[in-house]
Short mmCIF file of C-alpha atoms in Angstrom, two decimals:
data_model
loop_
_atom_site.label_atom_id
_atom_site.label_comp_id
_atom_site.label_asym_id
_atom_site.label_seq_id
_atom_site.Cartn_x
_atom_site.Cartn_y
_atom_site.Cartn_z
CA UNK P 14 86.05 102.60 58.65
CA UNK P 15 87.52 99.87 60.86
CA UNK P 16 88.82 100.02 64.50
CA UNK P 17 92.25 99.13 63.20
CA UNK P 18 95.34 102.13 63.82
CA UNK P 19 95.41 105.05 61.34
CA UNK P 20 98.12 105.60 58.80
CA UNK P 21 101.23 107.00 60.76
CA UNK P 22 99.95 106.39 64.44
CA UNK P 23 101.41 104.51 66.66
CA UNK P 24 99.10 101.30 68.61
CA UNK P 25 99.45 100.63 72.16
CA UNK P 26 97.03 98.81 74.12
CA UNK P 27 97.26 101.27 77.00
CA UNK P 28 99.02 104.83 77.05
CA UNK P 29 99.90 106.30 80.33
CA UNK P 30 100.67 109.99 80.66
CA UNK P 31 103.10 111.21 83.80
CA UNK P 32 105.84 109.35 84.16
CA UNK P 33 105.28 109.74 88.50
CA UNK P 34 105.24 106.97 91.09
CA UNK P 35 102.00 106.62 89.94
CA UNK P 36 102.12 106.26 86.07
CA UNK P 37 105.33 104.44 86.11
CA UNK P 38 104.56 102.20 88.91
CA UNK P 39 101.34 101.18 86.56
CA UNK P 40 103.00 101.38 83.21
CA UNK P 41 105.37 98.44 84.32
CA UNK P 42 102.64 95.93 86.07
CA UNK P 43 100.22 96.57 82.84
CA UNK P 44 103.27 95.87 80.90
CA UNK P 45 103.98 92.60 83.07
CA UNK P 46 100.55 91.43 82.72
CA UNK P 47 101.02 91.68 78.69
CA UNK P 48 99.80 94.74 77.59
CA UNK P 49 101.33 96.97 75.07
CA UNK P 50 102.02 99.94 76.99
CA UNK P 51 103.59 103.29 75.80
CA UNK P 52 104.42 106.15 79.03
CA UNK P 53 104.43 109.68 78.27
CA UNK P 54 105.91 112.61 79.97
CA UNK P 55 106.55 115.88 79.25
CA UNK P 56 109.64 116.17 81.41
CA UNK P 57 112.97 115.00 80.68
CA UNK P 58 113.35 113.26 83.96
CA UNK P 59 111.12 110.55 85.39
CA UNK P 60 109.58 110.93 89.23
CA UNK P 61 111.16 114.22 90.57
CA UNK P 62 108.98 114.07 93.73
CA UNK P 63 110.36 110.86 93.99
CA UNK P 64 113.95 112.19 93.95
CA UNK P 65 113.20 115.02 96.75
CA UNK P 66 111.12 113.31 98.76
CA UNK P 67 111.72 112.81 102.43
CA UNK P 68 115.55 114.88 102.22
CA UNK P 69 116.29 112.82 99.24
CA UNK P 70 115.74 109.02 100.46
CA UNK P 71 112.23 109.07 99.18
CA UNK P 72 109.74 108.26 102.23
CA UNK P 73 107.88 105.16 99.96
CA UNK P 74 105.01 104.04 102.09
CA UNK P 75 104.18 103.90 105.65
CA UNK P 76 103.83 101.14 107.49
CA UNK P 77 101.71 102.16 110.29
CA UNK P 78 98.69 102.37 107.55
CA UNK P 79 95.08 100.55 109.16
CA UNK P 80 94.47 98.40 105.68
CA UNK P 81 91.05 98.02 107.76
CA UNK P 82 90.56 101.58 107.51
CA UNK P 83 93.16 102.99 105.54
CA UNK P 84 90.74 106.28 104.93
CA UNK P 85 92.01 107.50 108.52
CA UNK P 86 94.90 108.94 106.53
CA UNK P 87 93.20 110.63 103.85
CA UNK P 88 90.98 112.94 103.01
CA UNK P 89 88.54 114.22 100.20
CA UNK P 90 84.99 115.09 99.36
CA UNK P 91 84.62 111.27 99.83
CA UNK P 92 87.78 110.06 102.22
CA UNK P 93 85.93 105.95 102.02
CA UNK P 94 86.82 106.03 97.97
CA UNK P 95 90.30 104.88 98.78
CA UNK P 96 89.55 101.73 100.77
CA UNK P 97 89.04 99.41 98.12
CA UNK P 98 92.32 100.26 96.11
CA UNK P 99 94.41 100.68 99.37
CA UNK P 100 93.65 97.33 101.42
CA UNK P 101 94.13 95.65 97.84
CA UNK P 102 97.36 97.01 97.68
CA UNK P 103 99.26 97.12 101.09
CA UNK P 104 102.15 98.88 102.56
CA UNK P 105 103.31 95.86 102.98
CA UNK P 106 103.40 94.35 99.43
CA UNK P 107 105.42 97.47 98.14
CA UNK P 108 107.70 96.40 101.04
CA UNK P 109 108.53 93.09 99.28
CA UNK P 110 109.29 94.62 96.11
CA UNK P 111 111.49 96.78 98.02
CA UNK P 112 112.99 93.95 98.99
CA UNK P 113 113.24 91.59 95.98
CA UNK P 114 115.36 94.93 94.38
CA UNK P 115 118.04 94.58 97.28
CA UNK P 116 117.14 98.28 98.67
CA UNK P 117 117.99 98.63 102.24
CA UNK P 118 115.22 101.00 104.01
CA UNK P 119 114.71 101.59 107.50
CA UNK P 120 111.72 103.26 109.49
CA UNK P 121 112.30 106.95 110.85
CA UNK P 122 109.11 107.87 112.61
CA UNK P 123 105.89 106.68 112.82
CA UNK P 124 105.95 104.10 110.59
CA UNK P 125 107.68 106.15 108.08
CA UNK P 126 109.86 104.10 105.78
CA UNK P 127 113.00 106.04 103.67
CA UNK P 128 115.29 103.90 101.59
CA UNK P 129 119.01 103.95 103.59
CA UNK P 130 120.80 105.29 100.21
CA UNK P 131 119.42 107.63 97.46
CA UNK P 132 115.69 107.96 96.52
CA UNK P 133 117.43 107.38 92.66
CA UNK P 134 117.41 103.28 93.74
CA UNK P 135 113.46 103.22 93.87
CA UNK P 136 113.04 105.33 90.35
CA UNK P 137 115.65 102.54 89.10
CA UNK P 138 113.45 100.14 90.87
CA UNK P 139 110.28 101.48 88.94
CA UNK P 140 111.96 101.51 85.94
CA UNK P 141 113.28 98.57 85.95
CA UNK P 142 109.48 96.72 86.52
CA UNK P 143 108.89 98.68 83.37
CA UNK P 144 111.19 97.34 81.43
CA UNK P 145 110.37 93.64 82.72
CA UNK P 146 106.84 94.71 81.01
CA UNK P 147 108.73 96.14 77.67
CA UNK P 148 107.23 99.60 78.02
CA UNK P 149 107.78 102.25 75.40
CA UNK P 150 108.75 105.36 76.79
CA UNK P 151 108.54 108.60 74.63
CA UNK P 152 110.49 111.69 76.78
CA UNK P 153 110.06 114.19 76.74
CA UNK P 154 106.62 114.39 74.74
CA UNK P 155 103.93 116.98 75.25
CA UNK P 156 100.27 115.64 74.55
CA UNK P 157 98.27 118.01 72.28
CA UNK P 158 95.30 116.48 72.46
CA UNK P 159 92.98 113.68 73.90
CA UNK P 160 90.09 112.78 71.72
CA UNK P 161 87.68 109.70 71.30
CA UNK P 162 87.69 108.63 67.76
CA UNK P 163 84.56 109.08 66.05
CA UNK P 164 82.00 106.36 64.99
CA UNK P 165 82.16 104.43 61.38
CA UNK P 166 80.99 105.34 58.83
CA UNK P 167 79.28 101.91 58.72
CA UNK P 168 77.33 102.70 62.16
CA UNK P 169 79.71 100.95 64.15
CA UNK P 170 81.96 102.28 67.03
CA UNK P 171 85.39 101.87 66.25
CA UNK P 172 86.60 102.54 69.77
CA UNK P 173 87.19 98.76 70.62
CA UNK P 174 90.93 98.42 70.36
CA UNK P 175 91.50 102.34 69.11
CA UNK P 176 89.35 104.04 71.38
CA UNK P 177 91.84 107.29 71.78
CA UNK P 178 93.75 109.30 68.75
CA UNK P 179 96.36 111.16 71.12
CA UNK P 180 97.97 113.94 69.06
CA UNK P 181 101.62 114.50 70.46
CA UNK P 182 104.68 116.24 69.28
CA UNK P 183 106.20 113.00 68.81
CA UNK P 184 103.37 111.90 66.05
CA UNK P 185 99.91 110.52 66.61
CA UNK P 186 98.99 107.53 69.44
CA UNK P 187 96.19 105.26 68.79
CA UNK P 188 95.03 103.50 72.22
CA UNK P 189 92.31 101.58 73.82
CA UNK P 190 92.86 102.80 76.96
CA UNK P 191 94.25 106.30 78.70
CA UNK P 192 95.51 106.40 81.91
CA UNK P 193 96.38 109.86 83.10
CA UNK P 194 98.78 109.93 86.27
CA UNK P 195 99.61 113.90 85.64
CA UNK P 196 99.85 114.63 89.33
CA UNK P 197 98.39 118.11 90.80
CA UNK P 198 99.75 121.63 90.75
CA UNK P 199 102.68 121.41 93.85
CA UNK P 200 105.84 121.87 93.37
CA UNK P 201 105.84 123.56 89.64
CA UNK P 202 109.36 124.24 89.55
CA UNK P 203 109.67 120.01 88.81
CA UNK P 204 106.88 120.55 85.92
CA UNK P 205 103.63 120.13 87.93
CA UNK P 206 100.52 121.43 85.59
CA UNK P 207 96.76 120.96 85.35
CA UNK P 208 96.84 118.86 82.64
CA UNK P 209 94.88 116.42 84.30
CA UNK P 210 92.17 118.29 85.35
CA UNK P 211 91.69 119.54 82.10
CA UNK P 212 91.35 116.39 80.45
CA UNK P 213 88.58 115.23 83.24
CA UNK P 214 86.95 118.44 82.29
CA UNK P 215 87.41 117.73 78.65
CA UNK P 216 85.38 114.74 79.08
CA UNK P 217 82.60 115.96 81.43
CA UNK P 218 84.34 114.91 84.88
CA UNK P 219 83.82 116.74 87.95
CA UNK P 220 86.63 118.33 89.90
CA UNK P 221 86.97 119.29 93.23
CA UNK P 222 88.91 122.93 93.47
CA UNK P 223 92.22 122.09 93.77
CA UNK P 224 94.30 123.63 97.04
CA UNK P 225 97.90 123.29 98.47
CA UNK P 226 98.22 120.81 101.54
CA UNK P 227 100.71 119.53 103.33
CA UNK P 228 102.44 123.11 103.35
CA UNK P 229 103.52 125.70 105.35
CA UNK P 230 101.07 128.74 106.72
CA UNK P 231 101.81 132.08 107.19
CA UNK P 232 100.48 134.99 109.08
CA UNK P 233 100.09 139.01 108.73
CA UNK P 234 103.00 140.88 108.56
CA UNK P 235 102.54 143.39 111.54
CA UNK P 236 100.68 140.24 113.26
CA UNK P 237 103.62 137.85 112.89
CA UNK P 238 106.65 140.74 113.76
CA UNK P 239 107.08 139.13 117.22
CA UNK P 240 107.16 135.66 116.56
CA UNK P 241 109.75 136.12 113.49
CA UNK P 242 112.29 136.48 115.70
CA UNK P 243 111.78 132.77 116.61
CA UNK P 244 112.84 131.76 113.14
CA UNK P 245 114.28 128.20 113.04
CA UNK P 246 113.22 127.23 116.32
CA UNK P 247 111.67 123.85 116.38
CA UNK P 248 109.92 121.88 118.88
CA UNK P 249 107.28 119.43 119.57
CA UNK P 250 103.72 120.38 119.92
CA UNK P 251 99.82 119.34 120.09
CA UNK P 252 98.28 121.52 117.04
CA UNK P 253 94.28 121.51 116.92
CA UNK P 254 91.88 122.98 114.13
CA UNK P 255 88.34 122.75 113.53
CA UNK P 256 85.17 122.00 116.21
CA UNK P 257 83.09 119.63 116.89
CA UNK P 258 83.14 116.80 114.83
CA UNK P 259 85.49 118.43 112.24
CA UNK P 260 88.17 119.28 114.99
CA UNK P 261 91.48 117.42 114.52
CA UNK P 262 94.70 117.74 116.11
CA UNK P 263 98.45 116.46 115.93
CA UNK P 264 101.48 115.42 117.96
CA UNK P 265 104.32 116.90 115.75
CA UNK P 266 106.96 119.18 115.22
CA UNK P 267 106.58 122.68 115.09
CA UNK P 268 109.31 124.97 112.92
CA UNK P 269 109.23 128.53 112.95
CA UNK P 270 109.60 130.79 110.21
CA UNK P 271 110.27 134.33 109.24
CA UNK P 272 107.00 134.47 107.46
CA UNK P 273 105.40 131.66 109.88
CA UNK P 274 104.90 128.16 111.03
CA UNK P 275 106.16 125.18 109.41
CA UNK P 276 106.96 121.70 110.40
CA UNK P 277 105.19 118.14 110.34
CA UNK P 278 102.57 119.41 113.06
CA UNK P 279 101.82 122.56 110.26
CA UNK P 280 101.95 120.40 107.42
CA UNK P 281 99.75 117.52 108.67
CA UNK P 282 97.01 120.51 110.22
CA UNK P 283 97.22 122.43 107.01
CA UNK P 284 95.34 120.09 105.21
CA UNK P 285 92.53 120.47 107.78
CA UNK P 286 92.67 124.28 107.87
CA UNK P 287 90.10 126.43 106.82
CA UNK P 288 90.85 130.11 105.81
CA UNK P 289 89.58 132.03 108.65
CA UNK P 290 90.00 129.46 110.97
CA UNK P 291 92.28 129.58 114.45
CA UNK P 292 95.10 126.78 115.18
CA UNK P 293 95.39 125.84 118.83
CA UNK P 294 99.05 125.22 119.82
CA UNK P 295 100.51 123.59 123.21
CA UNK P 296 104.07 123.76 123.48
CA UNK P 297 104.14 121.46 126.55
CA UNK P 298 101.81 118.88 125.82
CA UNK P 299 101.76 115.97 128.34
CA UNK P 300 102.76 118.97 130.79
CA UNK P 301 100.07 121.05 132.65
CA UNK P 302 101.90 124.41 132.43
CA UNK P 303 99.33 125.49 134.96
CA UNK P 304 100.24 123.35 137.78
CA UNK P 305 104.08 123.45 136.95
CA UNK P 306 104.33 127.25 137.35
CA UNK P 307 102.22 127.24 140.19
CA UNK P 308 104.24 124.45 142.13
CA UNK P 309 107.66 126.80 141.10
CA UNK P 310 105.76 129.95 142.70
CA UNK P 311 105.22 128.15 145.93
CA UNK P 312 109.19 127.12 145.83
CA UNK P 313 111.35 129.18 143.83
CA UNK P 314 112.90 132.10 143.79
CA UNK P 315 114.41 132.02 140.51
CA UNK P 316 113.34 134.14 137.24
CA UNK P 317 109.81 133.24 135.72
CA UNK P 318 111.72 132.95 132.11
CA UNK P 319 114.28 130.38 133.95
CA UNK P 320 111.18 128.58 135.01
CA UNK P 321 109.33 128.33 132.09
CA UNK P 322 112.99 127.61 130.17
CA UNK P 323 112.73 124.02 131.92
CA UNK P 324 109.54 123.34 130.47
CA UNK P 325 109.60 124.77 126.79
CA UNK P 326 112.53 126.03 124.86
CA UNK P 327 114.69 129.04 126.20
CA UNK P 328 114.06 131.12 123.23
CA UNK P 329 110.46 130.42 123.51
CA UNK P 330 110.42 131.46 127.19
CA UNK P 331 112.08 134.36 126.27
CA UNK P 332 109.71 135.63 123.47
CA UNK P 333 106.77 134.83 125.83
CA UNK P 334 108.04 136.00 129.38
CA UNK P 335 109.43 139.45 127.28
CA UNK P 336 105.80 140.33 126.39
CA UNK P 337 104.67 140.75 129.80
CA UNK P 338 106.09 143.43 132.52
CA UNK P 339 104.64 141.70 135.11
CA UNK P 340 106.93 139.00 134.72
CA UNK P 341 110.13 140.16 134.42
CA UNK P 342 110.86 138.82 138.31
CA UNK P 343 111.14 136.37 140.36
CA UNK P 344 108.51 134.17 139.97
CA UNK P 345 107.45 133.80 143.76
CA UNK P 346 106.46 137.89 143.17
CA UNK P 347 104.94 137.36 139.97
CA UNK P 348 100.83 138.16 140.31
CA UNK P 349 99.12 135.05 139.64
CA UNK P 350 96.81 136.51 137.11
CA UNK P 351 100.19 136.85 135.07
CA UNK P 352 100.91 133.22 135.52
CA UNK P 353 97.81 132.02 135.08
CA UNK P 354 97.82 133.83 131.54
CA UNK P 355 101.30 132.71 131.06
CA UNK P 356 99.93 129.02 131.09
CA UNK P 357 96.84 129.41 129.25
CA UNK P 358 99.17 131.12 126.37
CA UNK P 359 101.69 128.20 126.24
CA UNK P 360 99.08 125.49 126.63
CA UNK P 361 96.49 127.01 124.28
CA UNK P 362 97.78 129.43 122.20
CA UNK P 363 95.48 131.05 119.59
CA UNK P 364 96.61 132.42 116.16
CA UNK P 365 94.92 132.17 113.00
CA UNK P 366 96.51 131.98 109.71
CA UNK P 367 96.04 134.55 106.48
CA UNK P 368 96.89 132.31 104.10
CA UNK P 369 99.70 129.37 102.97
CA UNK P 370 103.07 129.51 101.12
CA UNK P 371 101.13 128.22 98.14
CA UNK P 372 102.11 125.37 95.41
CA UNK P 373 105.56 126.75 95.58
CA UNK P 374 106.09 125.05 98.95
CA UNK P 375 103.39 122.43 98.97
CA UNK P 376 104.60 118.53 98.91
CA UNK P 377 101.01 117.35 97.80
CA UNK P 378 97.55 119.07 95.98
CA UNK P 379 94.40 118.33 97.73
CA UNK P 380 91.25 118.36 95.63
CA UNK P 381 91.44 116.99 92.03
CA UNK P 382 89.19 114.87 90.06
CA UNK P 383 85.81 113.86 91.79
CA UNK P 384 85.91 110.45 93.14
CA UNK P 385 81.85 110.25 92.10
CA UNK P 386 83.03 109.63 88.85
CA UNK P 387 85.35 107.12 89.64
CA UNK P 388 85.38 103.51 90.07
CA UNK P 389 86.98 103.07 93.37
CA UNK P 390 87.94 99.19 92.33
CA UNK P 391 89.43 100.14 88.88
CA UNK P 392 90.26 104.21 88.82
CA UNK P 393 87.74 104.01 85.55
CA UNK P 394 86.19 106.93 84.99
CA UNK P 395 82.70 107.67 83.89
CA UNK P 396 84.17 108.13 80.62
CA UNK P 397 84.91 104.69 79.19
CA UNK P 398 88.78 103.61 79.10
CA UNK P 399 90.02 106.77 81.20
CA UNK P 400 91.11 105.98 84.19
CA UNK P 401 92.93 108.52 86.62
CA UNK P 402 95.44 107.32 89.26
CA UNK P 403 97.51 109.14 91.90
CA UNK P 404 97.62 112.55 93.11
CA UNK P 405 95.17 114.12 90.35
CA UNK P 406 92.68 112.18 92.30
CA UNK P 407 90.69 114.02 95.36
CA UNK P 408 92.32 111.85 97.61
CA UNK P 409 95.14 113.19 100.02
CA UNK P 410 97.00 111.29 102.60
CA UNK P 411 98.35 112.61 105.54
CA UNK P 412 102.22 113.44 105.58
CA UNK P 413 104.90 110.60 106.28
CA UNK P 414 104.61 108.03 102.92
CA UNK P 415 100.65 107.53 102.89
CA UNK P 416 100.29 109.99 99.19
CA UNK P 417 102.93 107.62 97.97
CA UNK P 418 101.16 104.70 98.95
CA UNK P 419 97.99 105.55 97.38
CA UNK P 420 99.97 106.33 94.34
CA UNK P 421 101.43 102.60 94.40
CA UNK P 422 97.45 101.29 95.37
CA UNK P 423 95.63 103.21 92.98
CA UNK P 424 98.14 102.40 89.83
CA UNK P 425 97.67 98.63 90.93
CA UNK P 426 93.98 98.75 90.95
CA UNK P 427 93.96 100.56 87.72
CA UNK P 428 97.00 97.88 86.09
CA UNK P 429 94.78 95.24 87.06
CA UNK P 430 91.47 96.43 85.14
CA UNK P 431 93.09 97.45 81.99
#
C-alpha cells in the first residue's frame, strides 16, 4: 500500500479545522507559502468572536505588548511557552497588514487597537489572505473523525504525504498535516465546543482543565442583596487577588450587576481568581480616603454622604453611608471609629466571590491543551503533524487585544513549520 490518496478522498497538504482568527489567519499564509490547504468549520459563518469583539470593531492586537516579555500578558501552567511565537510575530506586523488592506483603526485604551468601521473589514481581510493562498474552504463541515493511517502492508509508513484520513460529512480528507484551531468552550451560543481537546486526548495529549476567564463573577444571593441595588454603576477602581507572590491587582473599571461585578477590572482579575478566594477593591485609588474624611471632619459641616459623594460616586456614597447609623450626620459629629471604618471599607473592601457567570458570558477559555507537549517554535505537537494554534492552547492573555494577538502569533509560527 502506497502513501498516495485513497479512492474518493480528497489531498491537501495541510487541513485546518476552525475557521477563527486563528485557523484562518494560518490557512491563508500556509496557502501563500504554497501549500495545498483545505479549512474546515462546522459553522456557517467564519470568525464570530471576531464579529463581536470589542462592541463590534474587533479589538485586533494591542500595541502596548513587551515583545521582550510578552508572557506579562498571559498566563498558563507555563506563561514563558508563548515567547517564542509572540516576539516572532509582533503587534506590530499585524499592524501593517492592517494597513496594506486600507482599514482605518485607532487606539482606545491602553494600547488597545479597534478597527474605526465594522469588525466584518478584518474577517474580509483574513479572507481575502486566504484566497491570495487559494484555500479550499468546505462550510459548514463537521469532522467525524481524526485518525493516522495505518502502516503498509509492505512495512513501510505511509504517513509521509497522507499522514491523516479525516472522515467528514462532506467525504473523506487525506492530509499530511492537521492543524486544529477549534477554539475553547466560551461563548457557545457562536458554536464553541471541545472538539479540540478531544482530539489532543485522542492522541495522548495532556490538557489542562479548562475554566472561563475574562468573565464576570458573582456573589450569594442574600450576600449580594445590598449591593444589587448598585446595578449599572460603573467606576474606576484598584482590584487585588491572591498573596504573596501570586497577588495581582488592576487599574480598571468596575460595573455593577444585579447578580455582581463586572467590568475590565473583573474581567482582567477573574482570570487570577481562585474559588474561595477574596477580591480587594478601592474605589478611590490615588486618594487616601482616610486623610480626606478626616481633613472634612476638622472643616465641614456638611453630610458625611455629601462628603464622601466628592470622592466616589453619589450612589456609591449612598449605599455605603446608608449602612451605618452612625453616619447619617454631619460629618464634624460623626465618631471617628465610624469614619475610620468608612475609609478602610472604600479603600479596602473585602468580598469574595461564589462562583462566575460561566462560558455563557466568558470572552476567552483558560486552560486547554498542555503546552509540555507543544513545540513553542512550531505549535507541533508530540504527535507528529498536529499542531494546535490559538485559544485551545493553555495560553490566555489578559483582556484588551493580547488573546487575539497570540491567535495571529501562534498561526504564524505554526504556517511557517508546515
Amino acid at each position: 500500500m502506497s502513501a498516495s490518496s485513497s479512492p474518493g478522498a480528497s489531498r491537501f497538504d495541510v487541513v485546518v479545522i476552525g475557521a477563527g482568527a486563528a485557523g484562518l489567519f494560518c490557512a491563508g499564509i500556509a496557502g501563500q507559502r504554497g501549500l495545498k490547504v483545505l479549512l474546515l468549520d462546522h459553522s456557517e459563518r467564519v470568525a464570530e468572536k471576531i464579529r463581536i469583539s470589542g462592541g463590534g470593531r474587533a479589538n485586533f492586537t494591542n500595541r502596548d505588548l513587551d515583545v521582550r516579555a510578552p508572557q506579562r500578558h498571559f498566563i498558563g501552567d507555563n506563561p514563558n511557552f508563548c515567547r517564542s511565537a509572540l516576539s516572532r510575530y509582533t503587534p506590530q506586523q499585524f499592524i501593517d497588514l492592517v494597513r496594506r488592506h486600507g482599514i482605518a483603526f485607532h487606539e482606545k485604551h491602553k494600547g488597545q487597537l479597534f478597527c474605526d468601521g465594522s469588525s466584518q473589514q478584518l474577517i474580509d481581510m483574513l479572507l481575502a489572505e486566504c484566497a491570495a493562498g487559494g484555500v479550499a474552504r468546505w462550510q459548514p463541515c463537521k469532522v467525524q473523525e481524526v485518525a493516522e493511517r495505518s502502516q503498509g502492508s509492505d512495512g513501510s509508513e505511509g504517513i509521509d504525504a497522507n499522514r491523516y484520513r479525516i472522515e467528514t460529512d462532506r467525504g473523506p480528507i487525506d492530509a499530511a498535516s492537521v492543524v486544529v484551531a477549534t477554539g475553547g468552550l466560551s461563548i457557545p451560543q457562536i458554536g464553541a465546543s471541545d472538539f479540540g481537546y478531544q482530539l489532543a486526548t485522542q492522541f495522548g495529549l495532556r490538557v489542562v482543565t479548562p475554566r472561563p476567564s475574562l468573565v464576570p463573577l458573582t456573589f450569594g444571593g442574600e450576600a449580594w442583596a445590598p449591593y444589587a441595588e448598585l446595578a449599572g454603576l460603573a467606576l474606576p477602581v484598584r482590584i487585588e487577588t491572591g498573596t504573596k507572590k501570586e497577588r495581582i491587582a488592576f487599574l480598571e473599571d468596575l460595573l455593577f450587576t444585579h447578580r455582581g461585578l463586572s467590568g475590565p477590572a473583573v474581567l482582567q482579575i477573574s482570570s487570577y481568581w481562585k474559588p474561595g478566594a477574596p477580591l480587594t477593591l478601592d474605589f478611590a485609588p490615588g486618594v487616601d480616603i482616610a486623610v480626606a474624611l478626616g481633613d472634612a471632619k476638622l472643616r465641614s459641616k456638611r453630610r458625611t454622604v455629601n462628603e464622601l459623594a466628592s470622592l466616589v460616586p453619589s450612589r456609591l456614597a449612598d449605599a455605603w453611608v446608608g449602612q451605618e447609623a452612625a453616619l447619617q450626620r454631619p460629618i464634624n459629629e460623626a465618631p471617628d471609629r465610624a469614619i475610620a471604618e468608612l475609609s478602610q471599607r472604600i479603600a479596602r473592601w473585602q468580598i469574595t466571590p461564589s462562583g462566575t457567570e460561566g462560558y455563557k458570558k466568558a470572552e476567552v477559555t483558560a486552560g486547554g491543551v498542555d503546552t509540555r507537549d507543544l513545540s513553542s517554535q512550531t505549535m507541533e505537537s508530540k504527535q507528529p503533524g498536529l499542531y494546535f494554534i490559538g485559544e485551545v492552547v493553555d495560553v490566555t492573555g489578559w483582556l484588551g487585544g493580547y488573546n487575539f494577538q497570540w491567535a495571529w502569533a501562534s498561526a504564524h509560527a505554526c504556517a511557517h513549520a508546515l
